[in-house]
Amino acid sequence: MDYRTLKPFPEGFLWGGSSSAYQCEGAWDEDGKGLSVKDVDPIVPGTSDWKVTSDHYHRFKEDIALMAEMHFNEFRFSIAWTRIMPDGVTENPKGIEHYHEVIDECHKYGIEPVVTLYHFDLPQALQEKYGGWADRQCIEDFVNYCRVCYREYGKKVKYFLTINEQNMMVLFNPERLTNEKKVWQENHHMLVAGAKAMIACHEMCDAKIGPAPNITAIYPATSRPEDVLAAMDWDQIRNRLFLDPAVFGTYPQALENLMKDKGIFPETTEEDFEALRNGHPDFIAFNYYGAGCVKYMPESEADDLANAKEIKDFMSGLMSYPGVSASVRNELQEHTSYGMGIDPVGLRATLRQLWERYGLPLIITENGCGVPDTLEADGTVHDGYRIDYLRRHIKACQEAITDGVQLFGYSPWSAFDLVSTHQGITKRYGFIYINRDEFDLKDMKRIRKDSFYWYKKVCASNGRELD
Ligand code: BG6
């Protein structure tokens, strides 16, 4: 619906940017840090490893000062479990001290830290010891780690996020095609771990806490009834499976029935569901990079997926579920040069769906335009495409607020350039350019992009100045 006047962003709205430890800190083995599964993952050929990344571990003061210059009142970052507990269970005082320093530095400038407890980087020691999330013990080890975070930072941090993009970790796990039950079992353990982490947070500190999945509205590829139903069903697998248990303490009904029908419903206990019922998120954080689009896919096409060789087909295969739906490229949606969707209307639709379904305050913890940037000879970076992308998404937020959605923050990806999950440092998202290439670390100088100056006005004006 069109409004004649849009509501302003509420007073105290959080404006900032996001990052994750393994993608920006570097210092991969310094000050007692242990290895995470990310440190040992094979590197995508032609892209940088995780050893130095943006060197934020050593330069966080400079980075936070630049965020303050942009008038951020929020910075979302993750704690590396392996920095504060190198083997996943034993504390490392130097690592613990590091995040005290980061948090204190944020507060020096009135920047609210929004702290992700887990962003893809499970301690490798736990993976080796018992297979990581496949084992129930991982729930207890994760909650103990969270307790250390609450004990240490609980008085200084107002917002914790449990697990970043659990849904992407699970859905993009290739084992889903060969040993599906195992992957849903890991997922179940993560759901219970998230619930127990929320319970512990509420017991130990006044901070608010919520999950941080990647959520998106799902469009049917056509108005064919089978496609419309496929969109509803994929919504259960892609989105609701990760939020219904956190908010309502239950699996989405139709999906639970399907899993039981196929004999792949995870092993659960009454105590698990008690935790799911008692762990209450205070808000929902979510990452958004464009809406999904699906068509109905009969189960008979499953073999094509299992045999998909090309990474592109393989990835879209992992976003498909034979007997339910297949993801398709939405030609009516714009795309970045990396094929990621640009869909601000989809953001408004996603905000509306989340608010109307769960009734919890929302914060966007990722959204952004990852493309190569050019550092000009005069030291400038003209990223008008990023400004355009962000402006349209912020406008969509304002429309959703006018719809009645309770949105309390916008924290795009990423505060400064960092290494993408699979496409290296060349795929840049930040307001601050880091002067390094894929393999040449150069001087790592921090350079303000055009978007830096633009976003500074947005933050300072509480979203009033978008031009
Ligand atoms: C999210 C992740 O999936 O998207 C981030 O939480 C990630 O870790 C971001 O970097 C952008 O994706 P990519 O693959 O371009 O780095």
Short mmCIF file of C-alpha atoms in Angstrom, two decimals, residues 106-460:
data_model
loop_
_atom_site.label_atom_id
_atom_site.label_comp_id
_atom_site.label_asym_id
_atom_site.label_seq_id
_atom_site.Cartn_x
_atom_site.Cartn_y
_atom_site.Cartn_z
CA CYS A 106 32.40 1.10 21.52
CA HIS A 107 31.02 2.61 24.72
CA LYS A 108 33.64 5.37 24.62
CA TYR A 109 31.74 6.70 21.59
CA GLY A 110 28.20 5.82 22.65
CA ILE A 111 28.10 2.88 20.26
CA GLU A 112 25.89 -0.01 21.41
CA PRO A 113 27.61 -3.37 20.88
CA VAL A 114 25.30 -6.01 19.40
CA VAL A 115 27.18 -9.22 20.07
CA THR A 116 26.77 -12.41 18.04
CA LEU A 117 27.77 -15.39 20.14
CA TYR A 118 28.33 -17.74 17.21
CA HIS A 119 29.03 -16.88 13.59
CA PHE A 120 29.95 -20.12 11.75
CA ASP A 121 33.20 -20.66 13.72
CA LEU A 122 32.83 -23.76 15.88
CA PRO A 123 36.02 -24.74 17.74
CA GLN A 124 37.80 -27.35 15.63
CA ALA A 125 38.69 -29.18 18.85
CA LEU A 126 34.99 -29.94 19.42
CA GLN A 127 34.55 -30.99 15.82
CA GLU A 128 37.41 -33.47 16.28
CA LYS A 129 36.40 -34.57 19.78
CA TYR A 130 32.82 -35.57 19.06
CA GLY A 131 31.79 -34.38 15.59
CA GLY A 132 30.58 -30.92 16.64
CA TRP A 133 26.85 -30.22 16.46
CA ALA A 134 26.09 -33.85 15.60
CA ASP A 135 26.62 -34.64 19.28
CA ARG A 136 24.37 -33.46 22.10
CA GLN A 137 27.43 -32.52 24.14
CA CYS A 138 27.83 -29.55 21.84
CA ILE A 139 24.66 -28.04 23.35
CA GLU A 140 26.20 -28.03 26.82
CA ASP A 141 29.58 -26.76 25.62
CA PHE A 142 27.93 -23.94 23.68
CA VAL A 143 25.81 -22.91 26.65
CA ASN A 144 28.84 -22.98 28.95
CA TYR A 145 30.67 -20.74 26.50
CA CYS A 146 27.67 -18.40 26.44
CA ARG A 147 27.69 -18.32 30.24
CA VAL A 148 31.30 -17.14 30.16
CA CYS A 149 30.25 -14.37 27.76
CA TYR A 150 27.36 -13.32 30.02
CA ARG A 151 29.55 -13.42 33.12
CA GLU A 152 32.18 -11.27 31.45
CA TYR A 153 30.20 -8.93 29.21
CA GLY A 154 26.63 -9.22 30.52
CA LYS A 155 26.81 -5.91 32.38
CA LYS A 156 28.14 -4.03 29.36
CA VAL A 157 26.13 -5.53 26.49
CA LYS A 158 22.42 -4.87 25.96
CA TYR A 159 21.91 -7.11 22.93
CA PHE A 160 23.19 -10.63 22.33
CA LEU A 161 22.46 -12.74 19.24
CA THR A 162 22.58 -16.52 19.65
CA ILE A 163 23.50 -18.18 16.32
CA ASN A 164 24.06 -16.37 13.03
CA GLU A 165 22.30 -17.86 10.02
CA GLN A 166 21.70 -21.29 11.46
CA ASN A 167 19.41 -21.86 8.48
CA MET A 168 22.16 -21.18 5.94
CA MET A 169 24.61 -23.42 7.79
CA VAL A 170 22.10 -26.24 7.72
CA LEU A 171 20.62 -25.78 4.27
CA PHE A 172 23.99 -25.28 2.57
CA ASN A 173 25.50 -28.31 4.25
CA PRO A 174 26.11 -30.76 1.33
CA GLU A 175 25.57 -33.67 3.73
CA ARG A 176 21.88 -32.78 3.52
CA LEU A 177 21.83 -34.55 0.15
CA THR A 178 23.43 -37.75 1.44
CA ASN A 179 22.64 -37.98 5.16
CA GLU A 180 19.69 -35.75 5.73
CA LYS A 181 18.70 -37.07 9.12
CA LYS A 182 22.11 -36.21 10.53
CA VAL A 183 21.81 -32.62 9.34
CA TRP A 184 18.36 -32.20 10.91
CA GLN A 185 19.77 -33.70 14.09
CA GLU A 186 22.55 -31.09 14.13
CA ASN A 187 19.92 -28.46 13.48
CA HIS A 188 17.83 -29.69 16.39
CA HIS A 189 20.83 -29.52 18.71
CA MET A 190 21.45 -25.94 17.59
CA LEU A 191 17.81 -25.04 18.21
CA VAL A 192 18.00 -26.44 21.73
CA ALA A 193 21.37 -24.74 22.28
CA GLY A 194 19.87 -21.42 21.18
CA ALA A 195 16.94 -21.86 23.56
CA LYS A 196 19.20 -22.76 26.49
CA ALA A 197 21.47 -19.81 25.67
CA MET A 198 18.46 -17.49 25.88
CA ILE A 199 17.38 -18.99 29.20
CA ALA A 200 20.90 -18.58 30.63
CA CYS A 201 21.08 -14.99 29.40
CA HIS A 202 17.84 -14.09 31.15
CA GLU A 203 19.05 -15.81 34.33
CA MET A 204 22.46 -14.14 34.38
CA CYS A 205 22.03 -10.61 33.02
CA ASP A 206 19.64 -7.89 31.94
CA ALA A 207 20.66 -8.06 28.29
CA LYS A 208 18.12 -8.84 25.60
CA ILE A 209 18.76 -11.78 23.31
CA GLY A 210 17.40 -13.23 20.07
CA PRO A 211 18.26 -15.52 17.15
CA ALA A 212 19.78 -14.16 13.92
CA PRO A 213 18.73 -16.28 10.93
CA ASN A 214 18.72 -15.24 7.29
CA ILE A 215 15.05 -14.61 6.52
CA THR A 216 13.34 -13.72 3.30
CA ALA A 217 9.85 -13.63 1.84
CA ILE A 218 9.29 -16.49 -0.63
CA TYR A 219 7.58 -15.73 -3.92
CA PRO A 220 5.92 -18.41 -6.07
CA ALA A 221 7.54 -18.51 -9.54
CA THR A 222 4.06 -18.42 -11.10
CA SER A 223 0.47 -18.23 -9.95
CA ARG A 224 0.13 -21.96 -10.64
CA PRO A 225 -1.47 -23.34 -7.45
CA GLU A 226 1.32 -25.92 -7.03
CA ASP A 227 3.91 -23.11 -7.05
CA VAL A 228 1.95 -21.08 -4.51
CA LEU A 229 1.82 -24.08 -2.18
CA ALA A 230 5.53 -24.75 -2.84
CA ALA A 231 6.30 -21.18 -1.69
CA MET A 232 4.38 -21.77 1.56
CA ASP A 233 6.17 -25.08 2.09
CA TRP A 234 9.64 -23.73 1.35
CA ASP A 235 8.91 -20.90 3.79
CA GLN A 236 8.50 -23.58 6.47
CA ILE A 237 11.85 -25.19 5.61
CA ARG A 238 13.88 -22.06 4.88
CA ASN A 239 12.48 -19.66 7.47
CA ARG A 240 9.98 -20.98 9.96
CA LEU A 241 11.93 -24.08 10.97
CA PHE A 242 14.43 -21.74 12.62
CA LEU A 243 12.03 -19.26 14.22
CA ASP A 244 8.90 -21.21 15.25
CA PRO A 245 10.88 -23.40 17.69
CA ALA A 246 12.62 -20.31 19.11
CA VAL A 247 9.41 -18.31 19.55
CA PHE A 248 6.64 -20.91 20.00
CA GLY A 249 8.70 -23.91 21.14
CA THR A 250 7.38 -26.09 18.30
CA TYR A 251 8.38 -27.17 14.79
CA PRO A 252 6.16 -25.89 11.94
CA GLN A 253 3.39 -28.48 11.82
CA ALA A 254 3.37 -29.52 8.15
CA LEU A 255 7.16 -29.76 8.09
CA GLU A 256 7.24 -31.89 11.24
CA ASN A 257 4.68 -34.20 9.60
CA LEU A 258 6.77 -34.39 6.42
CA MET A 259 9.95 -35.19 8.35
CA LYS A 260 8.18 -37.94 10.28
CA ASP A 261 6.67 -39.29 7.09
CA LYS A 262 10.17 -39.57 5.59
CA GLY A 263 11.68 -40.96 8.80
CA ILE A 264 14.11 -38.07 9.16
CA PHE A 265 12.67 -36.25 12.17
CA PRO A 266 15.52 -35.82 14.66
CA GLU A 267 15.81 -37.68 17.95
CA THR A 268 14.31 -35.36 20.54
CA THR A 269 13.63 -35.48 24.28
CA GLU A 270 10.91 -33.97 26.45
CA GLU A 271 13.65 -31.85 28.06
CA ASP A 272 14.52 -30.41 24.62
CA PHE A 273 10.97 -29.19 24.12
CA GLU A 274 10.85 -27.83 27.67
CA ALA A 275 13.94 -25.75 26.81
CA LEU A 276 12.38 -24.64 23.52
CA ARG A 277 9.20 -23.59 25.33
CA ASN A 278 11.08 -21.76 28.08
CA GLY A 279 13.64 -19.95 25.93
CA HIS A 280 12.01 -16.72 24.90
CA PRO A 281 13.65 -14.34 22.43
CA ASP A 282 13.24 -10.66 23.26
CA PHE A 283 13.51 -9.74 19.60
CA ILE A 284 14.26 -11.29 16.22
CA ALA A 285 17.40 -10.27 14.38
CA PHE A 286 17.59 -11.23 10.73
CA ASN A 287 19.82 -10.92 7.68
CA TYR A 288 18.28 -10.05 4.33
CA TYR A 289 19.83 -10.20 0.84
CA GLY A 290 16.84 -10.41 -1.51
CA ALA A 291 13.67 -12.46 -1.63
CA GLY A 292 13.43 -16.14 -2.56
CA CYS A 293 11.50 -17.52 -5.50
CA VAL A 294 10.45 -21.16 -5.96
CA LYS A 295 8.51 -23.53 -8.13
CA TYR A 296 7.07 -26.89 -7.23
CA MET A 297 9.56 -29.74 -7.64
CA PRO A 298 8.37 -33.34 -7.60
CA GLU A 299 10.43 -35.89 -5.70
CA SER A 300 11.24 -37.72 -8.93
CA GLU A 301 13.69 -34.92 -9.82
CA ALA A 302 15.83 -35.59 -6.74
CA ASP A 303 18.51 -37.49 -8.68
CA ASP A 304 19.28 -34.46 -10.84
CA LEU A 305 20.21 -32.58 -7.70
CA ALA A 306 22.40 -35.25 -6.22
CA ASN A 307 24.31 -35.40 -9.51
CA ALA A 308 24.65 -31.65 -10.00
CA LYS A 309 28.32 -31.00 -10.70
CA GLU A 310 28.60 -27.30 -11.24
CA ILE A 311 28.81 -25.26 -8.08
CA LYS A 312 26.02 -22.97 -9.26
CA ASP A 313 23.63 -25.84 -9.82
CA PHE A 314 24.88 -27.46 -6.67
CA MET A 315 24.17 -24.36 -4.58
CA SER A 316 20.73 -23.88 -6.05
CA GLY A 317 20.28 -27.60 -5.50
CA LEU A 318 20.92 -27.04 -1.83
CA MET A 319 18.22 -24.39 -1.82
CA SER A 320 15.79 -26.93 -3.24
CA TYR A 321 13.85 -29.75 -1.65
CA PRO A 322 12.53 -32.50 -3.89
CA GLY A 323 8.87 -33.13 -3.23
CA VAL A 324 8.54 -29.52 -2.07
CA SER A 325 10.19 -26.87 -4.20
CA ALA A 326 13.16 -25.77 -6.31
CA SER A 327 14.68 -22.30 -6.06
CA VAL A 328 14.57 -20.37 -9.31
CA ARG A 329 16.10 -17.09 -10.38
CA ASN A 330 13.49 -14.35 -10.25
CA GLU A 331 13.98 -12.37 -13.45
CA LEU A 332 11.71 -9.63 -12.10
CA GLN A 333 14.17 -8.99 -9.26
CA GLU A 334 17.36 -7.00 -9.87
CA HIS A 335 20.66 -8.74 -9.14
CA THR A 336 24.18 -7.69 -8.24
CA SER A 337 27.10 -8.78 -10.42
CA TYR A 338 27.47 -11.74 -8.03
CA GLY A 339 23.87 -12.77 -8.65
CA MET A 340 22.56 -11.70 -5.25
CA GLY A 341 19.06 -10.23 -5.27
CA ILE A 342 18.34 -6.54 -4.93
CA ASP A 343 14.79 -6.37 -3.67
CA PRO A 344 13.77 -3.63 -1.24
CA VAL A 345 10.08 -4.46 -1.65
CA GLY A 346 10.93 -8.00 -0.56
CA LEU A 347 12.49 -6.51 2.57
CA ARG A 348 9.25 -4.73 3.41
CA ALA A 349 7.32 -7.95 2.80
CA THR A 350 9.76 -9.90 5.00
CA LEU A 351 9.49 -7.35 7.80
CA ARG A 352 5.69 -7.50 7.60
CA GLN A 353 5.59 -11.30 7.66
CA LEU A 354 7.95 -11.54 10.62
CA TRP A 355 6.09 -8.91 12.60
CA GLU A 356 2.64 -10.29 11.84
CA ARG A 357 3.73 -13.88 12.57
CA TYR A 358 5.81 -13.43 15.69
CA GLY A 359 4.92 -9.99 17.12
CA LEU A 360 8.47 -9.40 18.36
CA PRO A 361 10.62 -6.29 17.81
CA LEU A 362 12.91 -6.69 14.81
CA ILE A 363 16.44 -5.63 13.94
CA ILE A 364 18.09 -6.07 10.55
CA THR A 365 21.58 -7.37 11.27
CA GLU A 366 22.72 -7.76 7.65
CA ASN A 367 21.75 -6.31 4.28
CA GLY A 368 24.15 -4.93 1.74
CA CYS A 369 25.70 -4.72 -1.65
CA GLY A 370 28.77 -6.93 -2.15
CA VAL A 371 30.61 -5.99 -5.35
CA PRO A 372 34.17 -5.07 -6.34
CA ASP A 373 35.07 -1.42 -5.64
CA THR A 374 37.71 0.66 -7.41
CA LEU A 375 40.23 2.70 -5.48
CA GLU A 376 40.89 5.72 -7.69
CA ALA A 377 44.32 7.27 -8.12
CA ASP A 378 43.29 10.20 -5.93
CA GLY A 379 42.39 7.84 -3.06
CA THR A 380 38.60 7.99 -3.45
CA VAL A 381 36.10 5.18 -3.87
CA HIS A 382 32.93 6.08 -5.75
CA ASP A 383 30.39 3.47 -4.70
CA GLY A 384 27.17 5.15 -5.78
CA TYR A 385 25.67 1.69 -6.47
CA ARG A 386 25.99 0.87 -2.77
CA ILE A 387 24.37 4.15 -1.76
CA ASP A 388 21.50 3.46 -4.13
CA TYR A 389 21.09 -0.09 -2.78
CA LEU A 390 21.09 1.01 0.85
CA ARG A 391 18.88 4.03 0.27
CA ARG A 392 16.16 1.90 -1.28
CA HIS A 393 16.32 -0.67 1.50
CA ILE A 394 16.20 2.00 4.20
CA LYS A 395 13.18 3.51 2.51
CA ALA A 396 11.56 0.04 2.59
CA CYS A 397 12.27 -0.08 6.34
CA GLN A 398 10.49 3.24 6.75
CA GLU A 399 7.51 1.94 4.78
CA ALA A 400 7.38 -1.14 6.99
CA ILE A 401 7.53 1.07 10.09
CA THR A 402 4.62 3.01 8.63
CA ASP A 403 2.84 -0.34 8.17
CA GLY A 404 3.18 -0.75 11.94
CA VAL A 405 6.25 -2.99 12.13
CA GLN A 406 8.34 -2.51 15.27
CA LEU A 407 11.82 -2.22 13.80
CA PHE A 408 14.51 -0.94 16.17
CA GLY A 409 17.73 -1.10 14.17
CA TYR A 410 19.45 -1.34 10.81
CA SER A 411 22.95 -2.80 10.77
CA PRO A 412 24.03 -3.44 7.19
CA TRP A 413 26.80 -5.75 6.05
CA SER A 414 29.40 -4.61 6.49
CA ALA A 415 30.78 -1.78 8.64
CA PHE A 416 34.11 -2.04 6.79
CA ASP A 417 35.44 -4.33 4.07
CA LEU A 418 36.06 -7.89 5.14
CA VAL A 419 36.52 -11.26 3.50
CA SER A 420 33.34 -12.71 2.01
CA THR A 421 32.33 -16.25 2.95
CA HIS A 422 33.31 -17.71 -0.45
CA GLN A 423 34.31 -14.87 -2.75
CA GLY A 424 37.26 -13.24 -1.04
CA ILE A 425 37.96 -9.58 -0.27
CA THR A 426 37.18 -8.65 -3.88
CA LYS A 427 33.50 -8.86 -3.01
CA ARG A 428 33.34 -5.77 -0.83
CA TYR A 429 30.44 -4.60 1.29
CA GLY A 430 31.88 -1.95 3.60
CA PHE A 431 31.59 1.82 4.05
CA ILE A 432 35.32 1.77 4.74
CA TYR A 433 37.68 0.45 2.06
CA ILE A 434 40.54 -1.71 3.32
CA ASN A 435 43.53 -1.26 1.08
CA ARG A 436 44.50 -4.84 0.33
CA ASP A 437 43.92 -7.27 -2.47
CA GLU A 438 43.17 -10.95 -2.49
CA PHE A 439 46.79 -11.96 -1.85
CA ASP A 440 48.69 -8.67 -1.56
CA LEU A 441 48.13 -7.22 1.91
CA LYS A 442 49.48 -3.77 0.86
CA ASP A 443 49.21 -1.23 3.69
CA MET A 444 45.69 -2.16 4.94
CA LYS A 445 44.92 1.55 5.07
CA ARG A 446 41.34 2.50 5.96
CA ILE A 447 39.77 4.70 3.26
CA ARG A 448 36.38 6.42 3.45
CA LYS A 449 34.16 5.48 0.46
CA ASP A 450 31.48 7.82 -0.89
CA SER A 451 28.95 5.65 0.98
CA PHE A 452 30.79 6.53 4.21
CA TYR A 453 29.89 10.21 3.85
CA TRP A 454 26.36 9.42 2.73
CA TYR A 455 25.65 6.96 5.58
CA LYS A 456 27.11 9.45 8.06
CA LYS A 457 24.27 11.84 7.15
CA VAL A 458 21.70 9.05 7.38
CA CYS A 459 22.86 8.06 10.88
CA ALA A 460 23.18 11.65 12.11
#
